[in-house]
Tab-separated table of C-alpha atoms in Angstrom:
chain	number	residue	atom	x	y	z
A	234	MET	CA	-27.298	30.349	-62.915
A	235	ASP	CA	-27.524	32.761	-60.103
A	236	THR	CA	-30.402	30.375	-58.775
A	237	ASP	CA	-28.106	27.524	-58.855
A	238	VAL	CA	-24.864	29.252	-56.380
A	239	GLN	CA	-27.852	30.454	-54.234
A	240	LEU	CA	-28.796	27.086	-53.458
A	241	THR	CA	-25.363	25.817	-52.642
A	242	GLU	CA	-25.217	28.736	-50.470
A	243	ARG	CA	-27.609	27.284	-48.040
A	244	ASP	CA	-26.914	24.469	-47.626
A	245	PRO	CA	-24.457	24.440	-44.670
A	246	SER	CA	-22.517	21.240	-44.344
A	247	PRO	CA	-21.095	19.293	-40.660
A	248	ALA	CA	-18.653	20.583	-39.763
A	249	PRO	CA	-15.453	18.339	-40.455
A	250	ASP	CA	-14.652	16.562	-36.612
A	251	GLN	CA	-18.047	16.629	-35.570
A	252	GLY	CA	-21.243	14.916	-37.303
A	253	PRO	CA	-24.798	15.491	-36.180
A	254	GLU	CA	-24.818	11.743	-34.751
A	255	GLN	CA	-21.948	12.329	-32.666
A	256	GLY	CA	-22.426	15.773	-31.455
A	257	SER	CA	-26.297	14.669	-30.267
A	258	ARG	CA	-23.765	11.962	-28.093
A	259	PHE	CA	-21.785	14.805	-26.339
A	260	ALA	CA	-24.824	16.739	-25.271
A	261	ARG	CA	-26.194	13.983	-24.184
A	262	PHE	CA	-23.231	13.168	-21.981
A	263	THR	CA	-23.421	16.753	-20.555
A	264	ALA	CA	-26.723	16.712	-19.915
A	265	ARG	CA	-26.216	13.442	-17.550
A	266	LEU	CA	-23.261	15.341	-15.687
A	267	ALA	CA	-25.567	18.034	-15.370
A	268	GLY	CA	-28.470	15.866	-13.672
A	269	LEU	CA	-25.937	14.135	-11.806
A	270	ARG	CA	-26.260	17.697	-9.184
A	271	HIS	CA	-29.968	17.317	-8.563
A	272	ARG	CA	-29.069	13.910	-7.646
A	273	PRO	CA	-26.765	13.784	-4.622
A	274	VAL	CA	-26.763	10.498	-3.489
A	275	THR	CA	-26.172	8.816	-7.135
A	276	LEU	CA	-23.384	11.312	-6.800
A	277	LEU	CA	-21.836	10.205	-4.008
A	278	ALA	CA	-22.950	6.543	-3.990
A	279	LEU	CA	-20.440	6.887	-7.390
A	280	CYS	CA	-17.033	8.908	-6.016
A	281	LEU	CA	-17.452	6.458	-3.259
A	282	ALA	CA	-16.824	3.297	-5.908
A	283	PHE	CA	-14.714	5.237	-7.574
A	284	VAL	CA	-12.164	5.201	-4.651
A	285	LEU	CA	-12.904	1.842	-4.033
A	286	LEU	CA	-11.727	0.963	-6.847
A	287	LEU	CA	-9.197	3.135	-6.534
A	288	SER	CA	-8.161	1.341	-3.406
A	289	ALA	CA	-8.592	-1.753	-4.636
A	290	PHE	CA	-6.038	-1.722	-7.375
A	291	VAL	CA	-4.004	0.986	-6.891
A	292	ALA	CA	-2.718	2.876	-3.632
A	293	GLN	CA	-5.064	2.375	-0.305
A	294	PRO	CA	-4.914	3.884	2.742
A	295	PHE	CA	-3.669	2.415	6.202
A	296	LEU	CA	-4.502	2.883	9.548
A	297	ILE	CA	-1.496	2.515	12.103
A	298	PRO	CA	-3.492	0.254	14.751
A	299	SER	CA	0.203	-0.260	17.165
A	300	SER	CA	2.875	1.152	17.824
A	301	SER	CA	5.487	-1.683	16.332
A	302	MET	CA	6.673	0.441	13.781
A	303	GLU	CA	6.956	3.587	16.155
A	304	ASN	CA	8.822	6.178	15.548
A	305	THR	CA	8.556	5.931	11.864
A	306	LEU	CA	4.968	5.271	12.044
A	307	GLN	CA	2.765	5.873	15.037
A	308	ILE	CA	-1.225	4.858	16.453
A	309	GLY	CA	-2.924	6.950	14.646
A	310	ASP	CA	-1.349	8.282	10.972
A	311	ARG	CA	-2.916	7.015	8.207
A	312	VAL	CA	0.071	6.015	5.046
A	313	LEU	CA	-0.851	5.654	1.180
A	314	VAL	CA	0.185	1.871	0.732
A	315	ASN	CA	1.260	1.627	-2.927
A	316	LYS	CA	-0.266	-1.523	-4.304
A	317	LEU	CA	1.427	-0.737	-8.259
A	318	ALA	CA	5.098	-0.929	-6.305
A	319	TYR	CA	5.525	-4.665	-6.958
A	320	ARG	CA	2.630	-5.548	-9.373
A	321	PHE	CA	5.334	-5.251	-12.914
A	322	GLY	CA	8.628	-7.006	-12.260
A	323	THR	CA	9.783	-5.427	-9.165
A	324	GLU	CA	10.424	-6.963	-5.511
A	325	PRO	CA	10.692	-5.672	-1.801
A	326	ALA	CA	13.708	-4.636	-1.482
A	327	ARG	CA	15.857	-4.535	2.112
A	328	GLY	CA	14.342	-1.412	4.187
A	329	ASP	CA	11.282	-0.983	2.187
A	330	VAL	CA	8.353	-0.575	4.957
A	331	VAL	CA	5.334	-2.681	3.233
A	332	VAL	CA	1.661	-3.705	4.598
A	333	PHE	CA	0.975	-7.224	4.557
A	334	ASP	CA	-1.679	-10.353	4.644
A	335	GLY	CA	0.070	-12.434	7.755
A	336	THR	CA	-2.474	-15.378	6.581
A	337	GLY	CA	-0.329	-18.348	6.685
A	338	SER	CA	3.121	-17.215	8.097
A	339	PHE	CA	2.148	-15.167	11.192
A	340	VAL	CA	-1.629	-15.935	11.379
A	341	HIS	CA	-1.982	-19.779	11.273
A	342	ARG	CA	-6.045	-19.735	13.016
A	343	GLU	CA	-9.278	-18.930	11.200
A	344	GLN	CA	-10.421	-15.037	11.541
A	345	GLY	CA	-14.177	-15.227	12.927
A	346	GLU	CA	-16.456	-11.829	11.713
A	347	ASN	CA	-19.894	-11.844	10.730
A	348	PRO	CA	-20.584	-11.108	7.386
A	349	VAL	CA	-21.552	-7.617	7.595
A	350	THR	CA	-19.697	-6.267	10.024
A	351	GLY	CA	-16.804	-7.166	8.487
A	352	LEU	CA	-18.389	-6.042	5.117
A	353	LEU	CA	-18.285	-2.743	6.896
A	354	ARG	CA	-14.332	-2.412	8.718
A	355	ALA	CA	-13.438	-3.469	5.107
A	356	THR	CA	-15.280	-0.299	3.491
A	357	GLY	CA	-13.913	1.690	6.406
A	358	ALA	CA	-10.272	0.030	5.706
A	359	ALA	CA	-10.224	1.082	2.328
A	360	LEU	CA	-10.929	4.103	3.631
A	361	GLY	CA	-8.213	4.615	5.847
A	362	LEU	CA	-11.416	5.738	8.385
A	363	ALA	CA	-11.321	2.053	10.219
A	364	ARG	CA	-8.957	-0.575	11.714
A	365	PRO	CA	-6.827	-3.065	8.535
A	366	ALA	CA	-7.803	-7.064	9.270
A	367	GLU	CA	-5.538	-8.125	12.135
A	368	THR	CA	-4.934	-10.631	9.071
A	369	ASP	CA	-3.035	-7.314	8.387
A	370	TYR	CA	0.640	-6.175	9.126
A	371	VAL	CA	3.070	-3.234	8.756
A	372	LYS	CA	7.263	-3.807	9.334
A	373	ARG	CA	10.435	-3.107	7.067
A	374	VAL	CA	11.902	-5.525	5.257
A	375	ILE	CA	15.290	-6.602	6.724
A	376	GLY	CA	16.157	-9.999	4.181
A	377	ILE	CA	15.046	-10.907	1.153
A	378	GLY	CA	15.130	-13.801	-0.764
A	379	GLY	CA	18.712	-15.379	-0.201
A	380	ASP	CA	20.411	-13.209	2.319
A	381	HIS	CA	21.553	-14.773	5.521
A	382	VAL	CA	20.714	-12.568	8.125
A	383	THR	CA	21.702	-13.245	11.988
A	384	CYS	CA	21.687	-11.488	15.280
A	385	CYS	CA	24.041	-10.303	16.481
A	386	ASP	CA	27.347	-9.213	16.516
A	387	GLU	CA	29.934	-8.404	18.749
A	388	ARG	CA	28.343	-4.744	19.001
A	389	GLY	CA	24.760	-5.834	18.962
A	390	ARG	CA	24.229	-5.187	15.560
A	391	ILE	CA	21.740	-6.978	12.993
A	392	GLU	CA	23.651	-8.580	9.967
A	393	VAL	CA	23.002	-9.651	6.442
A	394	ASN	CA	25.365	-11.377	4.122
A	395	GLY	CA	27.655	-10.533	6.743
A	396	GLU	CA	27.779	-6.684	6.893
A	397	ALA	CA	26.425	-5.398	9.958
A	398	VAL	CA	22.959	-3.183	9.249
A	399	ARG	CA	22.763	0.221	10.582
A	400	GLU	CA	19.344	0.942	11.873
A	401	GLY	CA	19.019	4.129	12.147
A	402	TYR	CA	15.012	4.230	12.242
A	403	LEU	CA	15.045	2.332	15.206
A	404	HIS	CA	12.990	3.706	18.524
A	405	PRO	CA	15.285	4.817	20.827
A	406	GLY	CA	16.830	3.198	23.277
A	407	ASP	CA	15.640	0.068	21.778
A	408	ALA	CA	18.216	-2.915	20.654
A	409	PRO	CA	18.413	-4.254	17.612
A	410	SER	CA	17.070	-7.765	19.125
A	411	LEU	CA	17.130	-9.732	22.142
A	412	VAL	CA	16.312	-12.977	20.139
A	413	THR	CA	19.059	-14.119	18.710
A	414	PHE	CA	18.778	-15.997	15.149
A	415	ASP	CA	20.758	-17.307	12.672
A	416	ILE	CA	18.556	-17.427	8.894
A	417	VAL	CA	18.921	-17.813	5.129
A	418	VAL	CA	15.326	-16.799	3.535
A	419	PRO	CA	14.536	-18.334	1.542
A	420	GLU	CA	13.632	-17.379	-2.401
A	421	GLY	CA	10.672	-15.475	-3.090
A	422	LYS	CA	10.084	-14.888	0.604
A	423	LEU	CA	11.204	-12.056	3.682
A	424	TRP	CA	12.301	-11.405	6.636
A	425	VAL	CA	10.494	-8.577	8.283
A	426	MET	CA	10.453	-6.246	11.612
A	427	GLY	CA	9.116	-3.465	13.534
A	428	ASP	CA	11.552	-0.514	13.876
A	429	HIS	CA	10.256	-0.608	17.937
A	430	ARG	CA	11.817	-4.237	18.181
A	431	ALA	CA	11.180	-3.680	22.017
A	432	ARG	CA	7.201	-4.069	21.159
A	433	SER	CA	7.029	-5.812	18.079
A	434	SER	CA	5.963	-9.357	17.462
A	435	ASP	CA	8.497	-10.152	13.690
A	436	SER	CA	9.366	-12.719	12.019
A	437	ARG	CA	11.638	-13.494	14.937
A	438	ASP	CA	8.541	-14.570	17.275
A	439	HIS	CA	7.434	-16.365	14.387
A	440	LEU	CA	10.247	-19.284	14.031
A	441	GLY	CA	9.236	-22.055	14.991
A	442	ASP	CA	6.140	-22.018	12.728
A	443	PRO	CA	5.485	-22.976	9.060
A	444	GLY	CA	7.803	-21.034	7.133
A	445	GLY	CA	10.209	-20.057	10.110
A	446	GLY	CA	9.094	-15.964	10.384
A	447	THR	CA	9.239	-15.761	6.625
A	448	VAL	CA	6.537	-13.721	4.753
A	449	PRO	CA	5.993	-14.901	1.001
A	450	VAL	CA	6.439	-12.374	-1.626
A	451	ASP	CA	3.068	-12.914	-3.610
A	452	LYS	CA	1.465	-12.000	0.393
A	453	VAL	CA	2.406	-8.147	0.075
A	454	ILE	CA	-0.062	-5.690	-0.416
A	455	GLY	CA	2.031	-2.859	-1.161
A	456	ARG	CA	4.382	-0.673	-0.130
A	457	ALA	CA	3.815	2.151	2.389
A	458	ASP	CA	4.972	5.337	0.668
A	459	LEU	CA	3.857	8.480	1.965
A	460	ILE	CA	2.489	9.389	6.194
A	461	THR	CA	-0.952	11.539	4.922
A	462	TRP	CA	-2.010	12.113	7.825
A	463	PRO	CA	-2.170	14.117	10.232
A	464	VAL	CA	-0.754	16.733	8.654
A	465	SER	CA	1.879	17.677	10.732
A	466	ARG	CA	3.596	14.440	9.829
A	467	TRP	CA	3.385	14.493	6.113
A	468	ARG	CA	6.501	12.884	4.092
A	469	THR	CA	7.415	10.228	2.387
A	470	LEU	CA	8.713	6.691	3.762
A	471	SER	CA	12.839	5.911	2.044
A	472	ALA	CA	14.463	2.657	2.499
A	473	PRO	CA	17.809	3.559	4.176
A	474	ILE	CA	19.429	-0.026	4.259
A	475	PRO	CA	19.524	-1.185	0.405
A	476	ALA	CA	22.792	-1.160	0.216
A	477	ALA	CA	23.807	-1.726	3.785
A	478	ALA	CA	23.714	-5.443	3.071
A	479	GLY	CA	26.632	-6.923	1.217
A	480	SER	CA	26.064	-9.647	-1.545
A	481	ARG	CA	23.915	-13.222	-0.771
A	482	GLY	CA	25.830	-15.697	0.422
């Protein structure tokens, strides 16, 4: 009887939450992670791949290439573009600062580029280190699908659905617009303008093009939510005119 007891005590069972096979897998995994410390090139490649994946689907730094959005955004600013902002049924709202692909609305010609140069530029742009593609634009949404946008009222202000828009973000000294227009924005489209109206090529400049200067919602890359660089200009970008305009009609 005593022998039986001793044999039982000498036969410890595996921990209930971790079998031998699971423990060995974890050990191999940690060993591989530790091994990466001695392979800096591999580690760098993995980090770069992760950042590019994040940039492609979640959020991308965007280098501001022109003065068309001053003083809100200045040349050389890096903004964080939220690519999930409009992925789940939400659409751009009046006042949003958006980055979009202007192909077919603002750009109607093929942009020739050496494939290698294009790949390097695209990689740099995805990291916020290089200028974006020439077809990418950053503008503010003034009118959404169904809105009646006109310029200008007797005080020189843009009106949306009969309501004057208070544009506190305009570049000092700029008029809301020196170009008159009267448009009902088609459903699924956006009327966009730069904050520095005197230096912005925007929906006003493409009134005679297909689409009448409007940008398809499905061409919007994302919403610019945050200035990340330089540090002295770090701040969020709000939408100051969502309720300034009246109901559509």
